[in-house]
PDB file of C-alpha atoms in Angstrom:
ATOM      1  CA  MET M 156      39.567 -61.321 -44.743  1.00 53.00           C
ATOM      2  CA  THR M 157      42.555 -62.703 -46.544  1.00 58.00           C
ATOM      3  CA  ASN M 158      46.075 -63.561 -45.511  1.00 82.00           C
ATOM      4  CA  TYR M 159      49.305 -62.705 -47.262  1.00 94.00           C
ATOM      5  CA  GLU M 160      52.585 -63.896 -45.780  1.00 96.00           C
ATOM      6  CA  ARG M 161      56.166 -62.719 -46.260  1.00 97.00           C
ATOM      7  CA  LYS M 162      59.577 -62.918 -44.630  1.00 97.00           C
ATOM      8  CA  ALA M 163      61.443 -59.763 -43.572  1.00 97.00           C
ATOM      9  CA  PHE M 164      64.723 -59.414 -45.454  1.00 97.00           C
ATOM     10  CA  TYR M 165      67.997 -57.982 -44.180  1.00 96.00           C
ATOM     11  CA  HIS M 166      68.097 -55.231 -46.844  1.00 96.00           C
ATOM     12  CA  GLU M 167      64.779 -53.923 -45.460  1.00 97.00           C
ATOM     13  CA  THR M 168      66.218 -53.172 -42.010  1.00 95.00           C
ATOM     14  CA  ASP M 169      67.458 -49.842 -40.701  1.00 93.00           C
ATOM     15  CA  GLN M 170      70.478 -49.038 -38.540  1.00 90.00           C
ATOM     16  CA  MET M 171      68.607 -50.269 -35.455  1.00 91.00           C
ATOM     17  CA  GLY M 172      68.081 -53.723 -36.970  1.00 90.00           C
ATOM     18  CA  VAL M 173      64.326 -53.344 -37.473  1.00 95.00           C
ATOM     19  CA  ILE M 174      62.360 -53.120 -40.682  1.00 97.00           C
ATOM     20  CA  HIS M 175      62.494 -49.539 -41.927  1.00 96.00           C
ATOM     21  CA  HIS M 176      59.087 -47.857 -41.735  1.00 94.00           C
ATOM     22  CA  SER M 177      59.001 -47.117 -45.478  1.00 94.00           C
ATOM     23  CA  ASN M 178      58.910 -50.813 -46.322  1.00 97.00           C
ATOM     24  CA  TYR M 179      55.481 -51.373 -44.804  1.00 97.00           C
ATOM     25  CA  VAL M 180      53.813 -49.363 -47.571  1.00 97.00           C
ATOM     26  CA  LYS M 181      55.526 -51.582 -50.163  1.00 97.00           C
ATOM     27  CA  TRP M 182      54.418 -54.654 -48.251  1.00 98.00           C
ATOM     28  CA  MET M 183      50.849 -53.354 -48.193  1.00 97.00           C
ATOM     29  CA  GLU M 184      50.938 -53.058 -51.969  1.00 96.00           C
ATOM     30  CA  GLU M 185      52.178 -56.648 -52.264  1.00 97.00           C
ATOM     31  CA  ALA M 186      49.367 -57.790 -49.966  1.00 97.00           C
ATOM     32  CA  ARG M 187      46.745 -55.730 -51.831  1.00 95.00           C
ATOM     33  CA  THR M 188      47.838 -57.224 -55.164  1.00 95.00           C
ATOM     34  CA  HIS M 189      47.651 -60.714 -53.636  1.00 95.00           C
ATOM     35  CA  PHE M 190      44.205 -59.910 -52.217  1.00 94.00           C
ATOM     36  CA  MET M 191      42.863 -58.883 -55.613  1.00 92.00           C
ATOM     37  CA  ASP M 192      44.330 -62.005 -57.220  1.00 93.00           C
ATOM     38  CA  GLU M 193      42.549 -64.113 -54.582  1.00 92.00           C
ATOM     39  CA  LEU M 194      39.277 -62.359 -55.327  1.00 90.00           C
ATOM     40  CA  GLY M 195      39.688 -63.247 -58.978  1.00 89.00           C
ATOM     41  CA  PHE M 196      40.207 -59.783 -60.444  1.00 88.00           C
ATOM     42  CA  SER M 197      43.859 -58.795 -60.610  1.00 91.00           C
ATOM     43  CA  TYR M 198      45.419 -55.345 -60.855  1.00 91.00           C
ATOM     44  CA  LYS M 199      46.879 -56.476 -64.167  1.00 93.00           C
ATOM     45  CA  LYS M 200      43.444 -57.312 -65.554  1.00 92.00           C
ATOM     46  CA  MET M 201      42.018 -54.028 -64.282  1.00 93.00           C
ATOM     47  CA  GLU M 202      44.803 -52.033 -65.940  1.00 93.00           C
ATOM     48  CA  GLU M 203      44.442 -54.014 -69.175  1.00 94.00           C
ATOM     49  CA  LEU M 204      40.820 -52.825 -69.186  1.00 93.00           C
ATOM     50  CA  GLY M 205      41.992 -49.211 -68.894  1.00 95.00           C
ATOM     51  CA  VAL M 206      41.319 -48.613 -65.205  1.00 95.00           C
ATOM     52  CA  ILE M 207      43.942 -47.558 -62.665  1.00 95.00           C
ATOM     53  CA  SER M 208      43.473 -47.384 -58.912  1.00 95.00           C
ATOM     54  CA  PRO M 209      45.815 -44.898 -57.242  1.00 96.00           C
ATOM     55  CA  VAL M 210      46.294 -44.577 -53.521  1.00 96.00           C
ATOM     56  CA  VAL M 211      44.411 -41.512 -52.254  1.00 97.00           C
ATOM     57  CA  SER M 212      45.578 -41.795 -48.655  1.00 98.00           C
ATOM     58  CA  ILE M 213      47.478 -44.148 -46.435  1.00 98.00           C
ATOM     59  CA  ASN M 214      47.733 -44.445 -42.665  1.00 98.00           C
ATOM     60  CA  LEU M 215      49.949 -46.679 -40.553  1.00 98.00           C
ATOM     61  CA  GLU M 216      50.194 -47.211 -36.802  1.00 98.00           C
ATOM     62  CA  TYR M 217      53.335 -49.009 -35.690  1.00 97.00           C
ATOM     63  CA  LYS M 218      52.682 -51.270 -32.706  1.00 98.00           C
ATOM     64  CA  LYS M 219      55.664 -53.636 -32.528  1.00 97.00           C
ATOM     65  CA  SER M 220      58.910 -53.828 -34.479  1.00 97.00           C
ATOM     66  CA  VAL M 221      59.429 -56.411 -37.184  1.00 98.00           C
ATOM     67  CA  LEU M 222      63.003 -57.706 -37.233  1.00 97.00           C
ATOM     68  CA  PHE M 223      65.152 -59.295 -39.916  1.00 96.00           C
ATOM     69  CA  ASN M 224      64.035 -62.850 -40.669  1.00 96.00           C
ATOM     70  CA  ASP M 225      60.661 -62.499 -38.938  1.00 97.00           C
ATOM     71  CA  THR M 226      57.751 -63.869 -40.903  1.00 97.00           C
ATOM     72  CA  VAL M 227      54.665 -61.698 -40.882  1.00 98.00           C
ATOM     73  CA  TYR M 228      51.209 -62.173 -42.260  1.00 97.00           C
ATOM     74  CA  PHE M 229      48.636 -59.633 -43.340  1.00 97.00           C
ATOM     75  CA  VAL M 230      44.941 -59.751 -42.634  1.00 95.00           C
ATOM     76  CA  ILE M 231      43.209 -57.567 -45.216  1.00 95.00           C
ATOM     77  CA  LYS M 232      39.617 -56.408 -45.091  1.00 93.00           C
ATOM     78  CA  ILE M 233      37.480 -54.094 -47.177  1.00 93.00           C
ATOM     79  CA  ASP M 234      36.268 -51.378 -44.798  1.00 95.00           C
ATOM     80  CA  GLU M 235      34.389 -49.336 -47.381  1.00 94.00           C
ATOM     81  CA  TYR M 236      33.457 -49.771 -51.007  1.00 94.00           C
ATOM     82  CA  ASN M 237      30.917 -47.812 -53.029  1.00 94.00           C
ATOM     83  CA  GLY M 238      32.058 -48.374 -56.604  1.00 94.00           C
ATOM     84  CA  ILE M 239      34.044 -45.137 -56.677  1.00 95.00           C
ATOM     85  CA  ARG M 240      36.114 -45.414 -53.523  1.00 95.00           C
ATOM     86  CA  LEU M 241      37.750 -48.418 -51.890  1.00 95.00           C
ATOM     87  CA  GLU M 242      39.134 -48.444 -48.347  1.00 96.00           C
ATOM     88  CA  LEU M 243      41.152 -51.398 -47.114  1.00 96.00           C
ATOM     89  CA  SER M 244      42.405 -52.160 -43.614  1.00 96.00           C
ATOM     90  CA  TYR M 245      45.487 -54.228 -42.901  1.00 97.00           C
ATOM     91  CA  GLU M 246      46.781 -55.950 -39.812  1.00 97.00           C
ATOM     92  CA  ILE M 247      50.413 -56.998 -40.060  1.00 98.00           C
ATOM     93  CA  ARG M 248      51.061 -59.723 -37.507  1.00 98.00           C
ATOM     94  CA  ASN M 249      54.094 -61.706 -36.438  1.00 98.00           C
ATOM     95  CA  LYS M 250      53.472 -65.267 -37.603  1.00 97.00           C
ATOM     96  CA  GLU M 251      55.306 -66.896 -34.696  1.00 97.00           C
ATOM     97  CA  THR M 252      53.765 -64.860 -31.850  1.00 97.00           C
ATOM     98  CA  ASP M 253      50.578 -63.559 -33.541  1.00 97.00           C
ATOM     99  CA  GLU M 254      51.403 -60.116 -32.123  1.00 98.00           C
ATOM    100  CA  LEU M 255      50.008 -57.113 -33.962  1.00 98.00           C
ATOM    101  CA  CYS M 256      52.924 -55.181 -35.459  1.00 98.00           C
ATOM    102  CA  VAL M 257      51.168 -52.626 -37.676  1.00 98.00           C
ATOM    103  CA  LYS M 258      47.595 -51.443 -38.211  1.00 98.00           C
ATOM    104  CA  ALA M 259      47.090 -49.676 -41.511  1.00 98.00           C
ATOM    105  CA  LYS M 260      44.527 -48.347 -43.970  1.00 98.00           C
ATOM    106  CA  SER M 261      44.683 -47.388 -47.605  1.00 98.00           C
ATOM    107  CA  LYS M 262      42.084 -45.518 -49.627  1.00 98.00           C
ATOM    108  CA  HIS M 263      41.848 -45.773 -53.402  1.00 97.00           C
ATOM    109  CA  CYS M 264      39.781 -44.399 -56.239  1.00 97.00           C
ATOM    110  CA  PHE M 265      39.346 -45.623 -59.798  1.00 97.00           C
ATOM    111  CA  ILE M 266      40.435 -43.612 -62.827  1.00 97.00           C
ATOM    112  CA  VAL M 267      39.738 -44.009 -66.535  1.00 96.00           C
ATOM    113  CA  ASP M 268      41.322 -41.613 -69.026  1.00 96.00           C
ATOM    114  CA  GLY M 269      42.446 -39.312 -66.215  1.00 95.00           C
ATOM    115  CA  LYS M 270      38.978 -38.981 -64.638  1.00 97.00           C
ATOM    116  CA  ILE M 271      37.462 -40.587 -61.562  1.00 97.00           C
ATOM    117  CA  ALA M 272      35.177 -43.416 -62.627  1.00 96.00           C
ATOM    118  CA  SER M 273      32.588 -45.691 -61.109  1.00 96.00           C
ATOM    119  CA  CYS M 274      33.397 -49.372 -61.254  1.00 93.00           C
ATOM    120  CA  LYS M 275      29.670 -50.029 -61.462  1.00 93.00           C
ATOM    121  CA  LYS M 276      29.817 -48.562 -64.964  1.00 94.00           C
ATOM    122  CA  VAL M 277      33.333 -49.243 -66.251  1.00 94.00           C
ATOM    123  CA  LEU M 278      34.132 -52.579 -64.550  1.00 92.00           C
ATOM    124  CA  PRO M 279      30.828 -54.225 -63.602  1.00 93.00           C
ATOM    125  CA  GLU M 280      32.501 -57.637 -63.095  1.00 91.00           C
ATOM    126  CA  PHE M 281      35.036 -56.102 -60.705  1.00 90.00           C
ATOM    127  CA  HIS M 282      32.279 -54.149 -58.956  1.00 93.00           C
ATOM    128  CA  GLU M 283      30.261 -57.325 -58.359  1.00 93.00           C
ATOM    129  CA  ILE M 284      33.258 -59.149 -56.861  1.00 91.00           C
ATOM    130  CA  PHE M 285      34.228 -56.289 -54.520  1.00 89.00           C
ATOM    131  CA  ASP M 286      30.687 -55.359 -53.567  1.00 90.00           C
ATOM    132  CA  SER M 287      29.755 -58.974 -52.803  1.00 91.00           C
ATOM    133  CA  TYR M 288      32.875 -59.435 -50.686  1.00 88.00           C
ATOM    134  CA  PHE M 289      32.273 -56.132 -48.882  1.00 87.00           C
ATOM    135  CA  GLN M 290      28.626 -56.916 -48.153  1.00 88.00           C
ATOM    136  CA  ALA M 291      29.477 -60.426 -46.909  1.00 90.00           C
ATOM    137  CA  THR M 292      32.164 -59.192 -44.506  1.00 84.00           C
ATOM    138  CA  LYS M 293      30.456 -56.116 -43.035  1.00 78.00           C
TER     139      LYS M 293
END
């Protein structure tokens, strides 16, 4: 598990004064990028090597509103990884109260030259990092 922290900004709120639901997906991407950096294999490095990792599906469950100026943190975990598909889970929690605000999942694949690829073959270093982390946190 890894933590990513951020403050909720005023421009991210809706008319009700809470963070607009669309912003959580952006936040998840920030947290996912941070997570990969922490693991030692960044999105930038992956893309420089010719591999992209699009989102295949995303799911969010809103539990408690995040308000302007709240600080939240993300707990990220690899739920599934087989070299071709990656599934991450996210808990977005209020830093002050530790309350769960959002539970989410994102699923990704890996693509090289427009075709689904196995990281075992095209990015063995990346595969080792993710597989080791996944196996250690099962």
